[in-house]
XYZ file of C-alpha atoms in Angstrom:
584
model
C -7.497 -14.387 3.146
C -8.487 -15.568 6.510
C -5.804 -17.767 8.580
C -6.212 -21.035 11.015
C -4.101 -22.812 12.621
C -4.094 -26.973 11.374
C -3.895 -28.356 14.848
C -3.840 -26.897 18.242
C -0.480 -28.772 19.211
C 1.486 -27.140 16.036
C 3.980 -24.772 16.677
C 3.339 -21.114 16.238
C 5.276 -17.751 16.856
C 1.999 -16.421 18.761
C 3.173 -18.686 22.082
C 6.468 -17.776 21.162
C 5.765 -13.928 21.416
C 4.085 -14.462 24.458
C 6.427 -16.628 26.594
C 9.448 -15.480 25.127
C 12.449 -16.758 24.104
C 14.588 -19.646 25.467
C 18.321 -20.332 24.369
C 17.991 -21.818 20.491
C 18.332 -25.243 21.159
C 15.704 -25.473 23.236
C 13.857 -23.515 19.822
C 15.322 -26.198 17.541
C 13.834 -29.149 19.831
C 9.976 -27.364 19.964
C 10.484 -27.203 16.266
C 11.529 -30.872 15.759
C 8.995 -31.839 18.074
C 5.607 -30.412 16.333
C 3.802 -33.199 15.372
C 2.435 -31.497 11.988
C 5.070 -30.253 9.806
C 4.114 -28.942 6.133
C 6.301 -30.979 3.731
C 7.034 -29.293 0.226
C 4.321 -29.229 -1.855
C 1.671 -29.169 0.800
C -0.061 -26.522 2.474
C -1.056 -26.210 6.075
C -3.864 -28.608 6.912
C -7.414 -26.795 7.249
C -5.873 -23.569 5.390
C -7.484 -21.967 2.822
C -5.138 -20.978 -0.370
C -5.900 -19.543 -3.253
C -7.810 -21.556 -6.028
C -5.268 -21.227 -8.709
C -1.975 -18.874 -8.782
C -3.501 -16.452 -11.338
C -5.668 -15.536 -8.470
C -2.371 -14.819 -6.575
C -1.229 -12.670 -8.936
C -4.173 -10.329 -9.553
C -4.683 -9.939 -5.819
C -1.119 -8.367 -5.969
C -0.918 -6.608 -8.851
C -4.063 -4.861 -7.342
C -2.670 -4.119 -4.300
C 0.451 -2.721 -5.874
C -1.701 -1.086 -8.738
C -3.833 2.112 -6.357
C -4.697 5.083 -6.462
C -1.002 6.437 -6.159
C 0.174 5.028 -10.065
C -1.942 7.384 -11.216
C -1.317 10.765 -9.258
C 1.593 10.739 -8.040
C 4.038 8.357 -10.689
C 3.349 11.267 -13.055
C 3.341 14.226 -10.949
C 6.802 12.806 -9.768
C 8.374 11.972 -13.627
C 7.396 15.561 -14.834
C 8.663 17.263 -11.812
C 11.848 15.239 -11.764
C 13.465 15.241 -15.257
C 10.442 13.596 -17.408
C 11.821 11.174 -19.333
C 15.158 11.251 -17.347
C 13.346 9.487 -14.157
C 12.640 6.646 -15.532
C 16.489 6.242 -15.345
C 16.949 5.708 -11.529
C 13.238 5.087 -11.575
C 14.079 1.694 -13.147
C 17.552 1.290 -11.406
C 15.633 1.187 -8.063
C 12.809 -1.083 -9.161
C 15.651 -3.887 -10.168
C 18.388 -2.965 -7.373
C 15.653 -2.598 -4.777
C 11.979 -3.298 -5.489
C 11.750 -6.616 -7.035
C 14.344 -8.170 -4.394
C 12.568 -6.850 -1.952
C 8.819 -7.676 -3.210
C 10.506 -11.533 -3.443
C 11.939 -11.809 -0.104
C 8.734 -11.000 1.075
C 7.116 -13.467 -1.143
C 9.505 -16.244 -0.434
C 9.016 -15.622 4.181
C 5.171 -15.710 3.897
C 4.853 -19.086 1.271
C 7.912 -20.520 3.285
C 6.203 -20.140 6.689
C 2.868 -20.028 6.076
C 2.021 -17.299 8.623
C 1.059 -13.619 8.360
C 3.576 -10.631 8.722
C 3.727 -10.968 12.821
C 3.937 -14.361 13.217
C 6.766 -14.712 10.246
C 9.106 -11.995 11.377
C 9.072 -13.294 14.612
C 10.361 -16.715 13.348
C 12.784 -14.846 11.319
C 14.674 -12.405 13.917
C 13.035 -12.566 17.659
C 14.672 -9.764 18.603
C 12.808 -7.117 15.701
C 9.747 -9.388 16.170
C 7.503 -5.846 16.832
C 8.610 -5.060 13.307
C 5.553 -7.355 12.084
C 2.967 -5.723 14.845
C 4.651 -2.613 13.228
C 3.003 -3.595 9.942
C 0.077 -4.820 10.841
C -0.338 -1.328 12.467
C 0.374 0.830 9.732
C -1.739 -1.455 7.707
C -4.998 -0.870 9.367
C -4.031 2.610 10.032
C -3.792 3.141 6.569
C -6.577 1.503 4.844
C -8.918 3.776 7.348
C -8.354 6.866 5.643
C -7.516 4.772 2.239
C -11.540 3.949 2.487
C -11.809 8.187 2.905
C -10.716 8.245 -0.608
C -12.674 5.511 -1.637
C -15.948 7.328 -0.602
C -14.406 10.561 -2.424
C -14.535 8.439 -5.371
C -18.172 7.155 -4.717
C -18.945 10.989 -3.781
C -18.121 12.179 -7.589
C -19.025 8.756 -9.455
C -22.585 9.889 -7.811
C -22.103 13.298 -9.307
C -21.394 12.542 -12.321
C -24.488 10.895 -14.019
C -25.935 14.492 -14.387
C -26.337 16.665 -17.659
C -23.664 18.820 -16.873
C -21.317 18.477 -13.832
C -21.515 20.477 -10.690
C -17.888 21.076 -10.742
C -17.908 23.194 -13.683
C -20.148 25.779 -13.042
C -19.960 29.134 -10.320
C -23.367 29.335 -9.922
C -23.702 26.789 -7.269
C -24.141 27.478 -3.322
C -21.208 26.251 -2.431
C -18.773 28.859 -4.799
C -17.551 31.787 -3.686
C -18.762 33.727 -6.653
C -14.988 36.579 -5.697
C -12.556 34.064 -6.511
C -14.485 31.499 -8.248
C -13.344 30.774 -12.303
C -15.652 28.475 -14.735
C -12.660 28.088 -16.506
C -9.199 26.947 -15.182
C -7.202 29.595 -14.054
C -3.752 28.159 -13.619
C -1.673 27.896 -10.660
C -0.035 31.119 -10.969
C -3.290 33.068 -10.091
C -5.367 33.679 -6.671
C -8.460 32.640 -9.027
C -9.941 28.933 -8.255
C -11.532 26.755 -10.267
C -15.131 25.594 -9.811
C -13.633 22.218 -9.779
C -11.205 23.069 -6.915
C -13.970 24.900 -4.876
C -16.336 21.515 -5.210
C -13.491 19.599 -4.075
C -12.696 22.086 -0.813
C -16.472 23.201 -0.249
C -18.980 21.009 -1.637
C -17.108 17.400 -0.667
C -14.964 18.018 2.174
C -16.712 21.268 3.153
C -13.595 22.986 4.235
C -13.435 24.523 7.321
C -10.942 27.825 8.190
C -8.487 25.230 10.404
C -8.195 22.521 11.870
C -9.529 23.145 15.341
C -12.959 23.897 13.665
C -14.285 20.391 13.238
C -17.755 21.567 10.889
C -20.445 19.427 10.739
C -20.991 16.131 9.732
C -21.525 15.818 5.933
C -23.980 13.241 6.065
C -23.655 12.430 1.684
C -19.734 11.717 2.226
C -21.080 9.713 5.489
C -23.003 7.383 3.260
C -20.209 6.988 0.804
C -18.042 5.929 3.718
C -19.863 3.503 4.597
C -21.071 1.921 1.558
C -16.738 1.715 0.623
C -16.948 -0.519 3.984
C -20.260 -2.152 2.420
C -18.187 -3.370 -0.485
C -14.965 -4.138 1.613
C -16.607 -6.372 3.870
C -18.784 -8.108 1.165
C -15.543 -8.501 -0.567
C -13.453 -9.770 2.358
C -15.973 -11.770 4.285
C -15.041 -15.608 2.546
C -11.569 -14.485 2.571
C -9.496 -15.710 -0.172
C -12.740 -17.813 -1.840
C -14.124 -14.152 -2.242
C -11.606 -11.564 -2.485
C -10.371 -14.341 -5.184
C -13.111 -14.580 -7.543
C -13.391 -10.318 -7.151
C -9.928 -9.568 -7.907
C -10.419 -11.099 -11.700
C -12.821 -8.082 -11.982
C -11.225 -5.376 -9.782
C -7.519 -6.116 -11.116
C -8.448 -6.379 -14.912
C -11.216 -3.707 -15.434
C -9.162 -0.967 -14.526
C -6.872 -1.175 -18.000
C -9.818 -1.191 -20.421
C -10.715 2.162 -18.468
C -7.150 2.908 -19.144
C -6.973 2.110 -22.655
C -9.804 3.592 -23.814
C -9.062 6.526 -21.972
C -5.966 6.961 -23.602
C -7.464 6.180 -27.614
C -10.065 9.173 -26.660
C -7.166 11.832 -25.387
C -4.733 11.215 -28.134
C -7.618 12.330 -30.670
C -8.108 15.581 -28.650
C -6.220 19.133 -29.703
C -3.425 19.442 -27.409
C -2.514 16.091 -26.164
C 0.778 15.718 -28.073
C 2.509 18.580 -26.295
C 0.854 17.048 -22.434
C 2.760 13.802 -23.584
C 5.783 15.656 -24.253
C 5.950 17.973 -21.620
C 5.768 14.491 -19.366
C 8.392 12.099 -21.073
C 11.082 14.960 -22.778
C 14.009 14.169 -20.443
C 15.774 16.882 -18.814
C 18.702 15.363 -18.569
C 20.313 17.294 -15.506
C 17.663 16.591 -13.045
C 19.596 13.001 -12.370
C 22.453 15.225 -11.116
C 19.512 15.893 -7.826
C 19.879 13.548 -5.044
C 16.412 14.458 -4.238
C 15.082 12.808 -7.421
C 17.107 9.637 -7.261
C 15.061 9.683 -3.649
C 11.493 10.329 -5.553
C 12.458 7.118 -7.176
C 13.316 5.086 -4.803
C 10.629 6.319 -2.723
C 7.985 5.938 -5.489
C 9.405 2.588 -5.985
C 9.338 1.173 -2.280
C 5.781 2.889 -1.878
C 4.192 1.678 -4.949
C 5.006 -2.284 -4.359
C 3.499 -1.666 -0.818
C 6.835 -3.440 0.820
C 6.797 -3.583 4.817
C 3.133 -2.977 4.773
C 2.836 -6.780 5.702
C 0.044 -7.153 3.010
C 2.197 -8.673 0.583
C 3.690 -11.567 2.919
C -0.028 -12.209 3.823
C -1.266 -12.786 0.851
C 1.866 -15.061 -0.338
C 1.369 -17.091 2.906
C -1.906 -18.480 0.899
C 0.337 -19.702 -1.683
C 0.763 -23.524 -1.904
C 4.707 -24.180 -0.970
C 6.317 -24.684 -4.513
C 4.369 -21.642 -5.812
C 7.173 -19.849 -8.280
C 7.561 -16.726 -6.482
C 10.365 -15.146 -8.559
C 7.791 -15.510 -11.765
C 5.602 -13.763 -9.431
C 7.706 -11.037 -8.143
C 8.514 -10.107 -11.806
C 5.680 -10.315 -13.027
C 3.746 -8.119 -10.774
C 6.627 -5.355 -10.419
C 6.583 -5.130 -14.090
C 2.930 -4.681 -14.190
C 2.850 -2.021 -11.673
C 5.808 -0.326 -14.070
C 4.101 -0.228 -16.572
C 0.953 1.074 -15.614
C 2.680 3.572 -14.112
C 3.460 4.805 -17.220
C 0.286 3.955 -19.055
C -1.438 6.221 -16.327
C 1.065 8.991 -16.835
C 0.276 8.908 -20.657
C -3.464 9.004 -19.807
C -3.709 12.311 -17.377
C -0.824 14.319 -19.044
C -2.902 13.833 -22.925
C -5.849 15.094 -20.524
C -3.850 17.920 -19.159
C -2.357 19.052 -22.867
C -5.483 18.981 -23.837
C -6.971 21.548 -21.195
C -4.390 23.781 -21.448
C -4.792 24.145 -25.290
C -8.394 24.477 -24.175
C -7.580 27.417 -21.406
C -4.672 28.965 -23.715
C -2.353 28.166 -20.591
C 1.272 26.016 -20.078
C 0.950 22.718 -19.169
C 3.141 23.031 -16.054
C 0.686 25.634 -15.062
C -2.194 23.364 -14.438
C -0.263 20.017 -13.247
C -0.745 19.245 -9.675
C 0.343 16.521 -6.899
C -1.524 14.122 -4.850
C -5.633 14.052 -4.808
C -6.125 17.098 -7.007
C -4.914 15.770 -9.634
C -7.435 13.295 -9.767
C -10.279 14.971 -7.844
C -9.415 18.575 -9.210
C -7.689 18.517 -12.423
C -8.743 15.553 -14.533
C -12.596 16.337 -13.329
C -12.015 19.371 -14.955
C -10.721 18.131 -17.823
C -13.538 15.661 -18.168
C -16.037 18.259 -18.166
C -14.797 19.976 -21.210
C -14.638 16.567 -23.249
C -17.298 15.227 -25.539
C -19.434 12.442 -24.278
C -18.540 13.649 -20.868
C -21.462 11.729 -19.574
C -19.697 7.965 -20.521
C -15.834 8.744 -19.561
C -16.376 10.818 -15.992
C -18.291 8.039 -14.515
C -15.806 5.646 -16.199
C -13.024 7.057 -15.191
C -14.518 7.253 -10.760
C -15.753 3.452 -11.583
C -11.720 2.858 -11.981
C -10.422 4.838 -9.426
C -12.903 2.891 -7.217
C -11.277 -0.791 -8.418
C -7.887 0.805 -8.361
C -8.588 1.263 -4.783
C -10.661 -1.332 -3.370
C -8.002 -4.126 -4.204
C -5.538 -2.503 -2.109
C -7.907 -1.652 0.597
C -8.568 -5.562 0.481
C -4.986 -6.764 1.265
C -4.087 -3.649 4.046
C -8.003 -4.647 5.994
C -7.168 -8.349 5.809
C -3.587 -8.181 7.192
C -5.041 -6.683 10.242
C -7.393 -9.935 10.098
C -5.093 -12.305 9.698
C -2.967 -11.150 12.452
C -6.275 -11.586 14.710
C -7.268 -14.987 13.380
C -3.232 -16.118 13.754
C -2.803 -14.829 17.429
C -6.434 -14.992 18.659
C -8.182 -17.887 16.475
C -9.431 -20.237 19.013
C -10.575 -16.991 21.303
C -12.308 -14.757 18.462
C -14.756 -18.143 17.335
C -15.392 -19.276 21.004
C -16.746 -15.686 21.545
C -17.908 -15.113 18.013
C -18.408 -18.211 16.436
C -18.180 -17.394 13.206
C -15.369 -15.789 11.208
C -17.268 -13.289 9.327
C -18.301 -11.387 12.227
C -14.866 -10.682 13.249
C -14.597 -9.508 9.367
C -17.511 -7.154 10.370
C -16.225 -5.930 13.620
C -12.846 -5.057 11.847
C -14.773 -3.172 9.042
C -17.123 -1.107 11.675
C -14.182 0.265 13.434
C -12.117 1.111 10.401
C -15.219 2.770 9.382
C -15.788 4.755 12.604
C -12.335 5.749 12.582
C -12.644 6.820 9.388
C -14.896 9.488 10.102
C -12.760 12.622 11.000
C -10.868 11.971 7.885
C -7.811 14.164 8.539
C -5.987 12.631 5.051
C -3.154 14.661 4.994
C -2.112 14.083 8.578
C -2.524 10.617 8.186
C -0.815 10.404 4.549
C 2.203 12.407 5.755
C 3.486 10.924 8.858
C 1.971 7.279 8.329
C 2.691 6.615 4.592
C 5.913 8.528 4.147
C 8.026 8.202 8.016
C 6.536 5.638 9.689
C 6.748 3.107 6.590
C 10.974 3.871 6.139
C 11.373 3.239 9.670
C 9.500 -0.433 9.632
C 10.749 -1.196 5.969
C 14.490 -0.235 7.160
C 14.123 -2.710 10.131
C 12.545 -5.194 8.331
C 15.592 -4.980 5.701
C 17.570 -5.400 8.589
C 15.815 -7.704 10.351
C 16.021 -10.501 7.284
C 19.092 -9.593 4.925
C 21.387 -9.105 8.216
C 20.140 -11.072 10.678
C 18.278 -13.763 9.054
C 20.546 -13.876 6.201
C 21.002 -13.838 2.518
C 22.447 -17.419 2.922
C 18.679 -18.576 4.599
C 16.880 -16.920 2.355
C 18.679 -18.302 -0.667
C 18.057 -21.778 1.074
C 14.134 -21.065 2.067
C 13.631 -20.189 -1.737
C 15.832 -23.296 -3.076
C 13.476 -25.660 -0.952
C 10.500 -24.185 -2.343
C 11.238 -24.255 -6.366
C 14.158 -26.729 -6.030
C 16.529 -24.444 -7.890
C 18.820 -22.261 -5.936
C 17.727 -18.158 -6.879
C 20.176 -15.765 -8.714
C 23.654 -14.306 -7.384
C 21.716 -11.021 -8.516
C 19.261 -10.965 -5.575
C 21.815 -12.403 -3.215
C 23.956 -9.354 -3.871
C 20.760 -6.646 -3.671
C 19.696 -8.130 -0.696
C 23.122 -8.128 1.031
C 24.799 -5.024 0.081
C 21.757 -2.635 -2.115
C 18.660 -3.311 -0.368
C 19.671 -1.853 2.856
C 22.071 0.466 1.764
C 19.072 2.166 -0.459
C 16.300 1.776 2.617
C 19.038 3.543 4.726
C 19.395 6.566 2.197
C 15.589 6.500 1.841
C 15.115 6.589 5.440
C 17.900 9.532 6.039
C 16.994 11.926 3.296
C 13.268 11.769 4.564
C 14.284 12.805 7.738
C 16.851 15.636 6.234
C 13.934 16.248 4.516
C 11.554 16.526 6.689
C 8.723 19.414 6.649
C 5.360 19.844 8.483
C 2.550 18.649 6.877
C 0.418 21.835 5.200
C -2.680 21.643 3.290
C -1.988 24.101 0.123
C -0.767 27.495 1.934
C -2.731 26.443 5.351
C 0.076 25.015 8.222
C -0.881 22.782 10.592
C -0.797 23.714 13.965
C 1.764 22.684 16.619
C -0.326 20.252 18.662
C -1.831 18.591 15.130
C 1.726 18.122 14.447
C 1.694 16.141 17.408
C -1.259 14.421 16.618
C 0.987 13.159 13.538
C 3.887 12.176 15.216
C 1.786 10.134 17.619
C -0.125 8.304 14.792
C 3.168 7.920 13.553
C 4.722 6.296 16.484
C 1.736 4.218 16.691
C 3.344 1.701 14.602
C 6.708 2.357 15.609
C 6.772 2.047 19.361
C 6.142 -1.827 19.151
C 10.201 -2.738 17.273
C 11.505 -1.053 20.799
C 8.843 -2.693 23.001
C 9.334 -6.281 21.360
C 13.192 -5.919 21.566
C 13.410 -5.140 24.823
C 10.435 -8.035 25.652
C 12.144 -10.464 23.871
C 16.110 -10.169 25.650
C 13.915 -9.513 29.533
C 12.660 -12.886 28.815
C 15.502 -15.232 27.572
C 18.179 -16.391 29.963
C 22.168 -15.912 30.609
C 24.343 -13.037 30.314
C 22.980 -10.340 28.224
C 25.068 -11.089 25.203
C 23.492 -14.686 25.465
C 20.204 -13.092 25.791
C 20.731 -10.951 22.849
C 22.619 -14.142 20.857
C 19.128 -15.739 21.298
C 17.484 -12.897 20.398
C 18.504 -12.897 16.566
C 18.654 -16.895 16.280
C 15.845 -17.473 14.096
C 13.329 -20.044 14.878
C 12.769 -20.753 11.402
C 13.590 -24.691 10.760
C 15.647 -25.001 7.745
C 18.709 -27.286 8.644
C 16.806 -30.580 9.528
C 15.048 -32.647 6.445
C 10.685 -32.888 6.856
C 10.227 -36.946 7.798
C 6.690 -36.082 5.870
C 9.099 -35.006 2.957
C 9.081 -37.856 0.046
């Protein structure tokens, strides 16, 4: 998904983020005076888009399908009512998450720009709110890549007779604590699958402040995840295009045939159960109308910037609302498929270890690197479903780690085209460059630092500002228009009212009860110390610092008063009163 610009005299938000602002009619003239304009129907000049718009769709129904439908949707839905979550779990997907997924569908076709660029056309003053993404974006997808070379790490392990995360007698158990079986979460026993995960892949260390040594088979896994990325990336949207069909489909025969061979095994009717009976007085919990939300907002991957990038490759009368539904409902519904999958699994273990289901559930990474590897190990044909079942975690992740690693690029190619190929002279290097550095900053791997204070605060402070940003200050009334001028149909009083009124209303209590909520980040019963908490907070604010610094930027360098500097400051750039003379 790489970017250029069509001609070197168009407008673009880049000089405007660097000059600054001037009072808006002198923005409406520099508009009306570009001498390329992109007329409906007809994408920039010299930019690539995708080749047809079910490539469109399976690039974001992979980036919205990761690693995160299948441990943590079901995790959350047992833990919060079963089949009583789905209840607000759907309420926030169609008051929140598909209004939201289109508005950022209909600013990157409209505009034809990445994330930066686009919210700076749309509200000056929150222009660092796209910076802000592209931030957290690249942030991300370096420790994202960590868990893609976790999944390389046991796809490797698993082509042996038996697997080395069901035995003791290995070098890295410790034979005291150490169970062959699964002992349940009520015990101090461990698994041998849970002491592979802590000692044999990440090599645990007693804290934080004792680095270890460098584990040189999880260093080749890194890198080979990067391998892939780049190969995938390089072409931009001619090759992350033709992979997607692949990455984005594969994944659901996995699925499937997953859940045909755990609905045959002893013990897998009461998992199911246990994970859709509804407990009906669970929705009285603010907290789990939260979870939804939460799961909702994360799982769609809004304010990430990845999927405005991606619908920026769109041709201009692309249907976006077909999109938008289409790829919420598919990430809904896999959701669910996955939760169907790994709680038959888990029934069927604890029939196997005589134990409760809730006693061997888990959140986050174990349940895919601890529990289900577990489970695998007792099945039959172990050999064909464990490396199976890695091989999909792998595509579930790669095709998000391809839209978070090329929003960072297109924000480079956008701001710093002409620069990066005089230096460079070829794209695909700066592909490479951006790949090498994820990768090396990949290396220390600290997940749940990263996980906790990037993924969970920093992403409700740029989504709330971004809400902000285009329902408030942009407008319902512009967006209806932008949309209307694209598919020639004006869009539904439905997402007018969700985008007015329950959009921000929602981000706001999403955004409150995660501070309220806050708690350090621990890793099982270790706590974090003091200055790694720090060490959070500043990756955190990494992203963040950039809405204050652009703000304050953008009113320094306008003129008048300070009300008529901050007037200018939310008058949006974006041309959408005057007719295109290129326009038939």
């Amino acid at each position: 998904m790489h970017f250029s610009f069509p001609y070197n005299n168009s407008f673009s938000s880049a000089q405007h983020w660097a000059a600054g602002s001037t009072m808006s009619e002198e923005k409406t003239t520099v508009l009306l005076t570009s001498d390329v304009r992109v007329p409906p129907g007809v994408t920039d000049v010299g930019r690539p888009t995708w080749s047809g718009r079910l490539e469109f769709i399976l690039a974001t129904v992979g980036y919205a399908v990761g690693l995160g439908n299948v441990w943590r949707f079901p995790y959350l839905c047992y833990s919060s009512g079963g089949g009583a979550f789905l209840v607000p779990y759907l309420i926030m997907l169609f008051s929140c998450g598909i209004p939201l997924l289109l508005m950022e569908f209909a600013i990157g076709q409209f505009t034809h720009l990445g994330p930066v660029h686009a919210l700076a056309k749309v509200c000056p003053l929150l222009k660092g709110v796209g910076l802000g993404t592209v931030v957290i974006s690249y942030v991300f997808c370096t420790y994202y890549n960590v868990l893609m070379s976790w999944a390389l790490f046991y796809l490797f392990n698993s082509f042996g007779a038996s697997p080395p995360w069901k035995s003791c007698n290995n070098s890295w158990n410790v034979f005291e604590t150490c169970s062959s079986g699964f002992p349940g979460n009520a015990t101090d026993q461990q698994s041998a699958s849970q002491q592979f995960f802590d000692h044999r892949l990440l090599e645990k260390t007693s804290g934080i402040e004792d680095v270890g040594g460098l584990q040189w088979e999880l260093f080749g896994c890194l890198l080979l995840a990067w391998i892939v990325v780049y190969l995938c990336i390089f072409k931009g949207v001619k090759s992350t295009g033709k992979v997607v069909y692949f990455t984005a489909i594969f994944p659901y025969f996995i699925l499937f045939a997953l859940l045909i061979n755990n609905m045959q095994l002893p013990g897998a009717k009461e998992g199911i159960l246990y994970f859709v009976t509804p407990v009906w007085s669970k929705l009285f919990s603010v907290k789990v109308w939260v979870n939804a939300a939460a799961q909702v907002f994360n799982s769609l991957g809004v304010a990430f910037g990845s999927m405005i990038s991606m619908a920026s490759y769109n041709k201009f009368d692309n249907n976006i609302v077909r999109d938008a539904l289409i790829v919420s409902f598919i990430n809904c519904f896999t959701s669910i498929l996955a939760g169907f999958v790994i709680f038959s699994a888990i029934g069927y273990m604890a029939h196997v270890h005589n134990l409760p289901v809730d006693n061997i559930s888990t959140d986050g990474p174990g349940l895919v690197f601890v529990v289900y590897p577990e489970t695998l190990s007792t099945m039959p044909a172990f050999q064909l479903w464990a490396p199976f079942f890695f091989f999909m975690l792998l595509c579930l992740g790669l095709d998000s780690q391809f839209a978070t690693v090329e929003v960072a690029l297109t924000f480079i190619k956008d701001e710093f085209r002409a620069q990066v190929l005089r230096f460079l002279k070829r794209e695909e290097l700066l592909a490479l460059i951006v790949c090498v550095v994820g990768f090396v900053l990949g290396l220390p791997h600290v997940t749940k630092l990263m996980d906790h204070y990037t993924a969970v605060v920093s992403l409700m402070f740029l989504a709330f500002f971004e809400v902000i940003a285009v329902c408030w200050f942009f407008g319902v009334r512009r967006i209806s228009y932008m949309i209307k001028k694209m598919l020639g149909k004006p869009v539904n009083i439905y997402f007018r009212i969700c985008w007015y009124i329950l959009c921000p209303l929602l981000v706001l209590c999403i955004l409150v009860s995660s501070i309220i909520q806050y708690a350090p980040a621990q890793y099982g019963t270790y706590k974090y110390p003091l200055w790694a908490e720090w060490v959070g907070w500043v990756i955190s604010l990494v992203s963040l610092i950039w809405i204050p610094i652009g703000a304050i930027q953008e009113i320094y360098n306008n003129k008048g008063s300070f009300l008529s500097r901050l007037k200018t400051a939310v008058t949006s750039t974006v041309e959408l009163t005057v007719e295109d003379p290129l326009a038939e």
